[in-house]
Short mmCIF file of N, CA and C in Angstrom, two decimals:
data_model
loop_
_atom_site.label_atom_id
_atom_site.label_comp_id
_atom_site.label_asym_id
_atom_site.label_seq_id
_atom_site.Cartn_x
_atom_site.Cartn_y
_atom_site.Cartn_z
N UNK S 11 -12.58 15.20 -6.36
CA UNK S 11 -12.56 14.23 -5.29
C UNK S 11 -13.47 14.70 -4.18
N UNK S 12 -14.31 13.83 -3.68
CA UNK S 12 -15.23 14.22 -2.64
C UNK S 12 -14.50 14.48 -1.34
N UNK S 13 -15.03 15.39 -0.55
CA UNK S 13 -14.48 15.71 0.77
C UNK S 13 -13.04 16.20 0.66
N UNK S 14 -12.74 16.98 -0.35
CA UNK S 14 -11.37 17.45 -0.56
C UNK S 14 -10.89 18.31 0.60
N UNK S 15 -11.76 19.19 1.09
CA UNK S 15 -11.31 20.11 2.14
C UNK S 15 -10.92 19.37 3.40
N UNK S 16 -11.71 18.37 3.82
CA UNK S 16 -11.36 17.64 5.03
C UNK S 16 -10.12 16.79 4.81
N UNK S 17 -9.97 16.25 3.59
CA UNK S 17 -8.78 15.45 3.30
C UNK S 17 -7.53 16.31 3.35
N UNK S 18 -7.62 17.51 2.78
CA UNK S 18 -6.46 18.40 2.79
C UNK S 18 -6.10 18.84 4.20
N UNK S 19 -7.11 19.02 5.05
CA UNK S 19 -6.82 19.36 6.44
C UNK S 19 -6.01 18.24 7.09
N UNK S 20 -6.39 16.99 6.82
CA UNK S 20 -5.67 15.86 7.38
C UNK S 20 -4.24 15.83 6.86
N UNK S 21 -4.08 16.11 5.57
CA UNK S 21 -2.77 16.00 4.96
C UNK S 21 -1.83 17.12 5.39
N UNK S 22 -2.36 18.31 5.68
CA UNK S 22 -1.48 19.43 5.98
C UNK S 22 -1.34 19.70 7.47
N UNK S 23 -2.15 19.08 8.30
CA UNK S 23 -2.04 19.27 9.74
C UNK S 23 -0.70 18.74 10.22
N UNK S 24 -0.02 19.48 11.09
CA UNK S 24 1.26 19.04 11.61
C UNK S 24 1.05 17.86 12.54
N UNK S 25 1.74 16.75 12.28
CA UNK S 25 1.58 15.54 13.07
C UNK S 25 2.84 15.29 13.88
N UNK S 26 2.67 14.66 15.02
CA UNK S 26 3.82 14.17 15.76
C UNK S 26 4.05 12.74 15.35
N UNK S 27 5.27 12.20 15.53
CA UNK S 27 5.55 10.84 15.09
C UNK S 27 4.62 9.79 15.69
N UNK S 28 4.11 10.05 16.90
CA UNK S 28 3.26 9.05 17.55
C UNK S 28 1.83 9.07 17.05
N UNK S 29 1.45 10.12 16.34
CA UNK S 29 0.07 10.21 15.85
C UNK S 29 -0.11 9.35 14.61
N UNK S 30 -1.22 8.65 14.56
CA UNK S 30 -1.54 7.82 13.40
C UNK S 30 -2.32 8.63 12.39
N UNK S 31 -1.84 8.59 11.16
CA UNK S 31 -2.59 9.18 10.06
C UNK S 31 -3.20 8.04 9.28
N UNK S 32 -4.50 8.04 9.15
CA UNK S 32 -5.15 7.07 8.27
C UNK S 32 -6.10 7.84 7.40
N UNK S 33 -5.95 7.71 6.12
CA UNK S 33 -6.79 8.47 5.18
C UNK S 33 -7.20 7.57 4.04
N UNK S 34 -8.47 7.66 3.69
CA UNK S 34 -8.98 6.90 2.56
C UNK S 34 -8.91 7.75 1.31
N UNK S 35 -8.38 7.17 0.24
CA UNK S 35 -8.26 7.86 -1.03
C UNK S 35 -9.37 7.39 -1.95
N UNK S 36 -10.00 8.31 -2.63
CA UNK S 36 -11.01 7.97 -3.62
C UNK S 36 -10.28 7.50 -4.88
N UNK S 37 -10.30 6.18 -5.17
CA UNK S 37 -9.51 5.69 -6.30
C UNK S 37 -10.06 6.09 -7.66
N UNK S 38 -11.27 6.66 -7.70
CA UNK S 38 -11.85 7.06 -8.97
C UNK S 38 -11.54 8.52 -9.32
N UNK S 39 -10.84 9.21 -8.42
CA UNK S 39 -10.51 10.61 -8.69
C UNK S 39 -9.52 10.71 -9.84
N UNK S 40 -9.59 11.81 -10.58
CA UNK S 40 -8.64 12.03 -11.66
C UNK S 40 -7.28 12.37 -11.09
N UNK S 41 -6.22 12.10 -11.88
CA UNK S 41 -4.86 12.36 -11.43
C UNK S 41 -4.67 13.78 -10.92
N UNK S 42 -5.23 14.76 -11.62
CA UNK S 42 -5.01 16.16 -11.24
C UNK S 42 -5.61 16.47 -9.87
N UNK S 43 -6.74 15.84 -9.55
CA UNK S 43 -7.35 16.06 -8.24
C UNK S 43 -6.64 15.25 -7.17
N UNK S 44 -6.12 14.10 -7.54
CA UNK S 44 -5.50 13.18 -6.60
C UNK S 44 -4.09 13.61 -6.21
N UNK S 45 -3.34 14.12 -7.16
CA UNK S 45 -1.91 14.38 -6.96
C UNK S 45 -1.60 15.29 -5.77
N UNK S 46 -2.23 16.45 -5.63
CA UNK S 46 -1.87 17.33 -4.51
C UNK S 46 -2.15 16.68 -3.16
N UNK S 47 -3.29 15.99 -3.04
CA UNK S 47 -3.65 15.37 -1.77
C UNK S 47 -2.67 14.26 -1.40
N UNK S 48 -2.44 13.33 -2.33
CA UNK S 48 -1.57 12.20 -2.04
C UNK S 48 -0.13 12.67 -1.84
N UNK S 49 0.31 13.59 -2.69
CA UNK S 49 1.67 14.12 -2.54
C UNK S 49 1.86 14.79 -1.19
N UNK S 50 0.89 15.58 -0.76
CA UNK S 50 0.98 16.27 0.53
C UNK S 50 0.96 15.27 1.68
N UNK S 51 0.15 14.25 1.56
CA UNK S 51 0.07 13.25 2.62
C UNK S 51 1.39 12.50 2.74
N UNK S 52 1.98 12.10 1.61
CA UNK S 52 3.27 11.41 1.66
C UNK S 52 4.35 12.30 2.27
N UNK S 53 4.38 13.57 1.88
CA UNK S 53 5.40 14.47 2.43
C UNK S 53 5.21 14.65 3.93
N UNK S 54 3.96 14.71 4.37
CA UNK S 54 3.68 14.87 5.80
C UNK S 54 4.16 13.66 6.58
N UNK S 55 3.91 12.48 6.05
CA UNK S 55 4.31 11.26 6.74
C UNK S 55 5.82 11.06 6.69
N UNK S 56 6.41 11.27 5.53
CA UNK S 56 7.81 10.93 5.33
C UNK S 56 8.77 12.05 5.73
N UNK S 57 8.28 13.28 5.72
CA UNK S 57 9.16 14.40 5.97
C UNK S 57 9.88 14.79 4.70
N UNK S 58 10.35 16.02 4.64
CA UNK S 58 11.02 16.50 3.42
C UNK S 58 12.51 16.17 3.50
N UNK S 59 12.85 14.96 3.12
CA UNK S 59 14.27 14.59 3.11
C UNK S 59 14.58 13.83 1.82
N UNK S 60 15.84 13.45 1.68
CA UNK S 60 16.29 12.82 0.45
C UNK S 60 16.55 11.32 0.63
N UNK S 61 15.87 10.70 1.57
CA UNK S 61 16.08 9.27 1.78
C UNK S 61 15.60 8.46 0.58
N UNK S 62 16.23 7.35 0.36
CA UNK S 62 15.84 6.42 -0.70
C UNK S 62 14.44 5.88 -0.40
N UNK S 63 13.65 5.69 -1.46
CA UNK S 63 12.30 5.16 -1.30
C UNK S 63 12.26 3.71 -1.78
N UNK S 64 11.70 2.84 -0.94
CA UNK S 64 11.59 1.42 -1.27
C UNK S 64 10.13 1.01 -1.09
N UNK S 65 9.56 0.40 -2.13
CA UNK S 65 8.18 -0.08 -2.08
C UNK S 65 8.21 -1.59 -1.95
N UNK S 66 7.55 -2.10 -0.93
CA UNK S 66 7.50 -3.54 -0.69
C UNK S 66 6.04 -3.99 -0.78
N UNK S 67 5.76 -4.87 -1.74
CA UNK S 67 4.39 -5.32 -2.01
C UNK S 67 4.21 -6.74 -1.50
N UNK S 68 3.32 -6.91 -0.54
CA UNK S 68 3.11 -8.21 0.10
C UNK S 68 1.92 -8.94 -0.52
N UNK S 69 1.99 -10.28 -0.50
CA UNK S 69 0.87 -11.08 -0.98
C UNK S 69 1.34 -12.25 -1.81
N UNK S 70 0.38 -13.04 -2.25
CA UNK S 70 0.68 -14.22 -3.06
C UNK S 70 -0.33 -14.36 -4.20
N UNK S 71 0.15 -14.80 -5.33
CA UNK S 71 -0.75 -15.00 -6.47
C UNK S 71 -1.56 -16.28 -6.32
N UNK S 72 -1.26 -17.09 -5.30
CA UNK S 72 -1.99 -18.34 -5.08
C UNK S 72 -3.40 -18.09 -4.55
N UNK S 73 -3.64 -16.90 -3.99
CA UNK S 73 -4.96 -16.55 -3.44
C UNK S 73 -5.38 -15.26 -4.12
N UNK S 74 -6.49 -15.30 -4.85
CA UNK S 74 -6.87 -14.15 -5.69
C UNK S 74 -6.95 -12.84 -4.90
N UNK S 75 -7.60 -12.84 -3.76
CA UNK S 75 -7.75 -11.61 -2.99
C UNK S 75 -6.45 -11.10 -2.41
N UNK S 76 -5.46 -11.99 -2.24
CA UNK S 76 -4.18 -11.61 -1.66
C UNK S 76 -3.15 -11.29 -2.74
N UNK S 77 -3.56 -11.32 -4.00
CA UNK S 77 -2.61 -11.07 -5.09
C UNK S 77 -2.46 -9.58 -5.42
N UNK S 78 -3.14 -8.73 -4.67
CA UNK S 78 -3.08 -7.28 -4.93
C UNK S 78 -1.64 -6.76 -4.89
N UNK S 79 -0.91 -7.07 -3.82
CA UNK S 79 0.46 -6.58 -3.68
C UNK S 79 1.36 -6.98 -4.84
N UNK S 80 1.45 -8.29 -5.15
CA UNK S 80 2.30 -8.69 -6.29
C UNK S 80 1.88 -8.05 -7.61
N UNK S 81 0.58 -7.87 -7.82
CA UNK S 81 0.12 -7.20 -9.04
C UNK S 81 0.60 -5.75 -9.08
N UNK S 82 0.51 -5.06 -7.95
CA UNK S 82 0.98 -3.67 -7.87
C UNK S 82 2.47 -3.62 -8.17
N UNK S 83 3.24 -4.52 -7.56
CA UNK S 83 4.68 -4.55 -7.80
C UNK S 83 5.01 -4.75 -9.27
N UNK S 84 4.30 -5.67 -9.92
CA UNK S 84 4.54 -5.93 -11.34
C UNK S 84 4.19 -4.72 -12.20
N UNK S 85 3.07 -4.07 -11.89
CA UNK S 85 2.67 -2.88 -12.65
C UNK S 85 3.71 -1.77 -12.49
N UNK S 86 4.17 -1.56 -11.27
CA UNK S 86 5.16 -0.50 -11.02
C UNK S 86 6.46 -0.78 -11.78
N UNK S 87 6.86 -2.03 -11.84
CA UNK S 87 8.11 -2.38 -12.52
C UNK S 87 7.99 -2.35 -14.03
N UNK S 88 6.84 -2.81 -14.54
CA UNK S 88 6.70 -2.98 -15.99
C UNK S 88 6.11 -1.77 -16.70
N UNK S 89 5.30 -0.98 -16.00
CA UNK S 89 4.56 0.09 -16.66
C UNK S 89 5.06 1.49 -16.30
N UNK S 90 5.40 1.71 -15.04
CA UNK S 90 5.75 3.05 -14.58
C UNK S 90 7.24 3.18 -14.27
N UNK S 91 7.79 4.32 -14.60
CA UNK S 91 9.18 4.63 -14.26
C UNK S 91 9.16 5.52 -13.03
N UNK S 92 9.19 4.89 -11.85
CA UNK S 92 9.10 5.66 -10.62
C UNK S 92 10.45 5.71 -9.92
N UNK S 93 10.70 6.77 -9.14
CA UNK S 93 11.99 6.92 -8.47
C UNK S 93 12.04 6.11 -7.16
N UNK S 94 11.93 4.78 -7.26
CA UNK S 94 11.91 3.93 -6.07
C UNK S 94 12.30 2.51 -6.44
N UNK S 95 12.83 1.79 -5.47
CA UNK S 95 13.06 0.36 -5.62
C UNK S 95 11.74 -0.35 -5.33
N UNK S 96 11.45 -1.43 -6.06
CA UNK S 96 10.20 -2.17 -5.88
C UNK S 96 10.51 -3.64 -5.63
N UNK S 97 9.96 -4.18 -4.54
CA UNK S 97 10.09 -5.60 -4.22
C UNK S 97 8.69 -6.20 -4.10
N UNK S 98 8.56 -7.46 -4.51
CA UNK S 98 7.29 -8.16 -4.42
C UNK S 98 6.50 -8.03 -5.70
N UNK S 99 6.65 -9.00 -6.60
CA UNK S 99 5.95 -9.00 -7.89
C UNK S 99 5.27 -10.34 -8.09
N UNK S 100 4.56 -10.47 -9.19
CA UNK S 100 3.90 -11.74 -9.48
C UNK S 100 4.91 -12.86 -9.71
N UNK S 101 6.08 -12.53 -10.22
CA UNK S 101 7.12 -13.53 -10.45
C UNK S 101 7.92 -13.86 -9.20
N UNK S 102 7.97 -12.92 -8.28
CA UNK S 102 8.76 -13.09 -7.05
C UNK S 102 8.02 -12.44 -5.89
N UNK S 103 7.05 -13.17 -5.35
CA UNK S 103 6.18 -12.58 -4.32
C UNK S 103 6.81 -12.65 -2.94
N UNK S 104 6.38 -11.72 -2.09
CA UNK S 104 6.79 -11.70 -0.68
C UNK S 104 5.54 -12.04 0.11
N UNK S 105 5.53 -13.23 0.72
CA UNK S 105 4.33 -13.72 1.39
C UNK S 105 4.67 -14.27 2.77
N UNK S 106 3.68 -14.89 3.41
CA UNK S 106 3.86 -15.39 4.76
C UNK S 106 4.98 -16.41 4.91
N UNK S 107 5.31 -17.13 3.83
CA UNK S 107 6.34 -18.16 3.90
C UNK S 107 7.75 -17.59 3.87
N UNK S 108 7.96 -16.50 3.12
CA UNK S 108 9.32 -15.96 2.96
C UNK S 108 9.46 -14.53 3.45
N UNK S 109 8.42 -14.03 4.09
CA UNK S 109 8.36 -12.62 4.47
C UNK S 109 9.51 -12.19 5.39
N UNK S 110 9.79 -12.98 6.42
CA UNK S 110 10.82 -12.59 7.39
C UNK S 110 12.19 -12.44 6.73
N UNK S 111 12.54 -13.39 5.85
CA UNK S 111 13.83 -13.33 5.16
C UNK S 111 13.90 -12.10 4.24
N UNK S 112 12.81 -11.84 3.51
CA UNK S 112 12.80 -10.68 2.62
C UNK S 112 12.89 -9.37 3.40
N UNK S 113 12.15 -9.26 4.48
CA UNK S 113 12.18 -8.03 5.27
C UNK S 113 13.59 -7.78 5.81
N UNK S 114 14.22 -8.83 6.35
CA UNK S 114 15.60 -8.68 6.85
C UNK S 114 16.54 -8.23 5.73
N UNK S 115 16.42 -8.86 4.57
CA UNK S 115 17.27 -8.51 3.43
C UNK S 115 17.06 -7.07 3.00
N UNK S 116 15.81 -6.66 2.85
CA UNK S 116 15.49 -5.30 2.38
C UNK S 116 15.97 -4.26 3.38
N UNK S 117 15.80 -4.53 4.66
CA UNK S 117 16.26 -3.56 5.68
C UNK S 117 17.78 -3.43 5.68
N UNK S 118 18.49 -4.53 5.43
CA UNK S 118 19.96 -4.47 5.40
C UNK S 118 20.46 -3.73 4.16
N UNK S 119 19.88 -4.07 3.01
CA UNK S 119 20.33 -3.48 1.75
C UNK S 119 19.97 -2.00 1.66
N UNK S 120 18.82 -1.63 2.21
CA UNK S 120 18.32 -0.25 2.10
C UNK S 120 18.21 0.41 3.47
N UNK S 121 19.27 0.29 4.25
CA UNK S 121 19.28 0.86 5.60
C UNK S 121 19.03 2.37 5.54
N UNK S 122 18.10 2.84 6.35
CA UNK S 122 17.79 4.26 6.40
C UNK S 122 16.80 4.72 5.35
N UNK S 123 16.31 3.81 4.52
CA UNK S 123 15.37 4.18 3.46
C UNK S 123 13.97 4.39 4.03
N UNK S 124 13.12 5.00 3.22
CA UNK S 124 11.70 5.13 3.53
C UNK S 124 11.00 3.92 2.91
N UNK S 125 10.28 3.17 3.74
CA UNK S 125 9.62 1.96 3.28
C UNK S 125 8.12 2.20 3.11
N UNK S 126 7.63 1.98 1.90
CA UNK S 126 6.20 2.05 1.61
C UNK S 126 5.73 0.62 1.40
N UNK S 127 4.80 0.17 2.23
CA UNK S 127 4.31 -1.21 2.17
C UNK S 127 2.92 -1.25 1.55
N UNK S 128 2.72 -2.23 0.67
CA UNK S 128 1.44 -2.39 -0.02
C UNK S 128 0.89 -3.78 0.29
N UNK S 129 -0.40 -3.85 0.60
CA UNK S 129 -1.00 -5.15 0.91
C UNK S 129 -2.50 -5.09 0.67
N UNK S 130 -3.09 -6.26 0.50
CA UNK S 130 -4.55 -6.37 0.43
C UNK S 130 -5.09 -6.38 1.85
N UNK S 131 -6.36 -6.03 1.97
CA UNK S 131 -6.98 -5.98 3.29
C UNK S 131 -8.45 -6.32 3.18
N UNK S 132 -9.00 -6.81 4.28
CA UNK S 132 -10.45 -6.96 4.42
C UNK S 132 -10.93 -5.82 5.30
N UNK S 133 -12.16 -5.40 5.12
CA UNK S 133 -12.68 -4.28 5.90
C UNK S 133 -14.19 -4.30 5.99
N UNK S 134 -14.74 -3.20 6.45
CA UNK S 134 -16.18 -3.10 6.54
C UNK S 134 -16.78 -3.03 5.14
N UNK S 135 -18.06 -3.28 5.05
CA UNK S 135 -18.74 -3.25 3.75
C UNK S 135 -18.57 -1.90 3.07
N UNK S 136 -18.58 -0.82 3.86
CA UNK S 136 -18.47 0.52 3.30
C UNK S 136 -17.07 0.81 2.74
N UNK S 137 -16.06 0.11 3.25
CA UNK S 137 -14.68 0.39 2.81
C UNK S 137 -14.23 -0.47 1.63
N UNK S 138 -15.01 -1.49 1.28
CA UNK S 138 -14.61 -2.37 0.18
C UNK S 138 -14.44 -1.54 -1.10
N UNK S 139 -13.32 -1.72 -1.77
CA UNK S 139 -13.02 -0.98 -2.98
C UNK S 139 -12.21 0.28 -2.75
N UNK S 140 -11.99 0.63 -1.49
CA UNK S 140 -11.24 1.86 -1.18
C UNK S 140 -9.76 1.56 -0.95
N UNK S 141 -8.96 2.61 -1.09
CA UNK S 141 -7.53 2.53 -0.82
C UNK S 141 -7.27 3.31 0.45
N UNK S 142 -6.65 2.67 1.42
CA UNK S 142 -6.40 3.28 2.72
C UNK S 142 -4.90 3.52 2.88
N UNK S 143 -4.52 4.76 3.21
CA UNK S 143 -3.14 5.13 3.47
C UNK S 143 -2.95 5.24 4.97
N UNK S 144 -1.92 4.61 5.48
CA UNK S 144 -1.64 4.64 6.93
C UNK S 144 -0.20 5.06 7.19
N UNK S 145 0.01 5.73 8.31
CA UNK S 145 1.34 6.18 8.66
C UNK S 145 2.09 5.17 9.53
N UNK S 146 1.52 3.97 9.72
CA UNK S 146 2.22 2.97 10.53
C UNK S 146 2.43 1.68 9.75
N UNK S 147 2.48 1.77 8.43
CA UNK S 147 2.76 0.61 7.60
C UNK S 147 1.59 -0.35 7.51
N UNK S 148 1.92 -1.62 7.27
CA UNK S 148 0.90 -2.66 7.16
C UNK S 148 1.29 -3.82 8.08
N UNK S 149 0.36 -4.74 8.25
CA UNK S 149 0.61 -5.93 9.05
C UNK S 149 0.45 -7.14 8.15
N UNK S 150 1.46 -7.46 7.33
CA UNK S 150 1.32 -8.56 6.38
C UNK S 150 1.19 -9.90 7.09
N UNK S 151 0.54 -10.83 6.42
CA UNK S 151 0.32 -12.18 6.96
C UNK S 151 -0.51 -12.16 8.23
N UNK S 152 -1.37 -11.16 8.38
CA UNK S 152 -2.18 -11.04 9.60
C UNK S 152 -3.16 -12.21 9.76
N UNK S 153 -3.65 -12.75 8.64
CA UNK S 153 -4.62 -13.84 8.77
C UNK S 153 -3.96 -15.12 9.29
N UNK S 154 -2.63 -15.17 9.25
CA UNK S 154 -1.93 -16.32 9.82
C UNK S 154 -1.54 -16.07 11.27
N UNK S 155 -1.97 -14.94 11.81
CA UNK S 155 -1.69 -14.63 13.21
C UNK S 155 -0.43 -13.81 13.44
N UNK S 156 0.30 -13.49 12.36
CA UNK S 156 1.50 -12.67 12.51
C UNK S 156 1.09 -11.21 12.67
N UNK S 157 1.63 -10.54 13.68
CA UNK S 157 1.23 -9.17 13.96
C UNK S 157 2.36 -8.17 13.77
N UNK S 158 3.45 -8.57 13.12
CA UNK S 158 4.58 -7.68 12.89
C UNK S 158 4.21 -6.63 11.86
N UNK S 159 4.40 -5.36 12.19
CA UNK S 159 4.11 -4.28 11.25
C UNK S 159 5.37 -3.97 10.46
N UNK S 160 5.16 -3.48 9.25
CA UNK S 160 6.29 -3.10 8.40
C UNK S 160 5.90 -1.87 7.60
N UNK S 161 6.85 -0.94 7.51
CA UNK S 161 6.68 0.22 6.64
C UNK S 161 6.51 1.52 7.38
N UNK S 162 7.01 2.60 6.74
CA UNK S 162 6.77 3.96 7.23
C UNK S 162 5.41 4.44 6.76
N UNK S 163 5.00 3.95 5.61
CA UNK S 163 3.69 4.25 5.04
C UNK S 163 3.06 2.93 4.62
N UNK S 164 1.79 2.77 4.90
CA UNK S 164 1.08 1.58 4.46
C UNK S 164 0.00 1.95 3.46
N UNK S 165 -0.10 1.16 2.41
CA UNK S 165 -1.19 1.35 1.45
C UNK S 165 -1.95 0.04 1.39
N UNK S 166 -3.21 0.09 1.81
CA UNK S 166 -4.05 -1.09 1.84
C UNK S 166 -5.17 -0.96 0.83
N UNK S 167 -5.34 -1.98 0.01
CA UNK S 167 -6.48 -2.04 -0.88
C UNK S 167 -7.51 -2.96 -0.24
N UNK S 168 -8.67 -2.42 0.09
CA UNK S 168 -9.71 -3.22 0.75
C UNK S 168 -10.44 -4.01 -0.33
N UNK S 169 -10.13 -5.30 -0.43
CA UNK S 169 -10.61 -6.11 -1.53
C UNK S 169 -11.95 -6.81 -1.24
N UNK S 170 -12.28 -6.97 0.04
CA UNK S 170 -13.52 -7.66 0.39
C UNK S 170 -13.91 -7.35 1.83
N UNK S 171 -15.13 -7.75 2.17
CA UNK S 171 -15.64 -7.51 3.53
C UNK S 171 -15.05 -8.54 4.48
N UNK S 172 -14.74 -8.09 5.69
CA UNK S 172 -14.18 -8.96 6.71
C UNK S 172 -15.26 -9.91 7.23
N UNK S 173 -14.89 -11.20 7.37
CA UNK S 173 -15.81 -12.20 7.89
C UNK S 173 -15.09 -13.07 8.91
N UNK S 174 -15.79 -14.09 9.42
CA UNK S 174 -15.18 -15.02 10.37
C UNK S 174 -14.16 -15.95 9.70
N UNK S 175 -14.19 -16.03 8.37
CA UNK S 175 -13.26 -16.89 7.63
C UNK S 175 -12.51 -16.03 6.60
N UNK S 176 -11.49 -15.28 7.06
CA UNK S 176 -10.80 -14.35 6.15
C UNK S 176 -10.13 -15.02 4.97
N UNK S 177 -9.57 -16.22 5.17
CA UNK S 177 -8.89 -16.90 4.07
C UNK S 177 -9.88 -17.25 2.96
N UNK S 178 -11.03 -17.79 3.34
CA UNK S 178 -12.05 -18.13 2.34
C UNK S 178 -12.53 -16.88 1.63
N UNK S 179 -12.66 -15.79 2.37
CA UNK S 179 -13.11 -14.54 1.77
C UNK S 179 -12.11 -14.06 0.72
N UNK S 180 -10.83 -14.14 1.03
CA UNK S 180 -9.79 -13.73 0.08
C UNK S 180 -9.77 -14.65 -1.14
N UNK S 181 -10.08 -15.92 -0.95
CA UNK S 181 -10.04 -16.87 -2.06
C UNK S 181 -11.20 -16.67 -3.04
N UNK S 182 -12.26 -16.03 -2.60
CA UNK S 182 -13.44 -15.87 -3.47
C UNK S 182 -13.49 -14.51 -4.18
N UNK S 183 -12.49 -13.67 -3.97
CA UNK S 183 -12.46 -12.36 -4.63
C UNK S 183 -12.12 -12.55 -6.11
N UNK S 184 -12.80 -11.83 -6.96
CA UNK S 184 -12.57 -11.91 -8.40
C UNK S 184 -11.17 -11.40 -8.76
N UNK S 185 -10.39 -12.19 -9.52
CA UNK S 185 -9.07 -11.72 -9.96
C UNK S 185 -9.14 -10.45 -10.80
N UNK S 186 -10.20 -10.31 -11.60
CA UNK S 186 -10.36 -9.09 -12.40
C UNK S 186 -10.57 -7.87 -11.51
N UNK S 187 -11.33 -8.05 -10.44
CA UNK S 187 -11.56 -6.96 -9.49
C UNK S 187 -10.25 -6.54 -8.83
N UNK S 188 -9.44 -7.54 -8.44
CA UNK S 188 -8.15 -7.25 -7.81
C UNK S 188 -7.23 -6.54 -8.80
N UNK S 189 -7.26 -6.95 -10.07
CA UNK S 189 -6.43 -6.30 -11.09
C UNK S 189 -6.80 -4.83 -11.25
N UNK S 190 -8.10 -4.54 -11.25
CA UNK S 190 -8.55 -3.15 -11.35
C UNK S 190 -8.05 -2.33 -10.16
N UNK S 191 -8.16 -2.91 -8.97
CA UNK S 191 -7.70 -2.20 -7.78
C UNK S 191 -6.18 -2.04 -7.79
N UNK S 192 -5.46 -3.05 -8.27
CA UNK S 192 -3.99 -2.97 -8.35
C UNK S 192 -3.57 -1.82 -9.26
N UNK S 193 -4.27 -1.65 -10.37
CA UNK S 193 -3.98 -0.53 -11.26
C UNK S 193 -4.20 0.81 -10.55
N UNK S 194 -5.24 0.90 -9.74
CA UNK S 194 -5.53 2.14 -9.01
C UNK S 194 -4.47 2.42 -7.95
N UNK S 195 -4.06 1.37 -7.21
CA UNK S 195 -3.03 1.55 -6.19
C UNK S 195 -1.71 1.96 -6.84
N UNK S 196 -1.34 1.30 -7.94
CA UNK S 196 -0.11 1.65 -8.64
C UNK S 196 -0.16 3.09 -9.13
N UNK S 197 -1.33 3.52 -9.58
CA UNK S 197 -1.49 4.90 -10.05
C UNK S 197 -1.34 5.88 -8.90
N UNK S 198 -1.89 5.53 -7.72
CA UNK S 198 -1.73 6.39 -6.53
C UNK S 198 -0.24 6.54 -6.21
N UNK S 199 0.50 5.43 -6.24
CA UNK S 199 1.93 5.49 -5.94
C UNK S 199 2.68 6.31 -6.98
N UNK S 200 2.42 6.05 -8.24
CA UNK S 200 3.09 6.79 -9.31
C UNK S 200 2.81 8.30 -9.18
N UNK S 201 1.55 8.63 -8.90
CA UNK S 201 1.16 10.03 -8.78
C UNK S 201 1.84 10.69 -7.58
N UNK S 202 1.83 10.00 -6.44
CA UNK S 202 2.40 10.56 -5.23
C UNK S 202 3.90 10.75 -5.33
N UNK S 203 4.59 9.77 -5.92
CA UNK S 203 6.05 9.82 -5.96
C UNK S 203 6.59 10.74 -7.04
N UNK S 204 5.74 11.11 -8.00
CA UNK S 204 6.21 11.99 -9.06
C UNK S 204 5.68 13.41 -8.90
N UNK S 205 4.91 13.66 -7.81
CA UNK S 205 4.33 14.99 -7.63
C UNK S 205 5.31 15.93 -6.97
#
């Protein structure tokens, strides 16, 4: 993985709760190179405790670029045996229409849990195709003007370049491209949670 030394410095540096950790993961790295970095970053953000882990994947299959989250949720449920609860799949998506109800439900059922939020994102041209890990969760339904953040950890897949028309940009993203990225995000989660 490129820039391993700087990434490891970010992952192992002692952070205060108010400090934001944002780190880009090279999705093409092999599992063996990826595991220590991602595992260390998750431990740094979450702390070494035994809290339940809940993964919440946001998005809708109605918009190709926004289907990343539900695809990740489906892959985690159907392909990987991970030690976490998973919400938000292609069959039962969590999107702008039902997000508030789902978030309330998940917080009540899993009170005190660690929440890992997954969502698609638009970004700069240089970040397209990258996976971004954040220590302040994600802001789902942002293109609709909702600014509520959710999650102790956020995983964003940058699916396209940000433009003046984000909805149109998300609608023109190739579904095959999103599927490839969803596999990479699911692999990052599987690797981090089993390391």
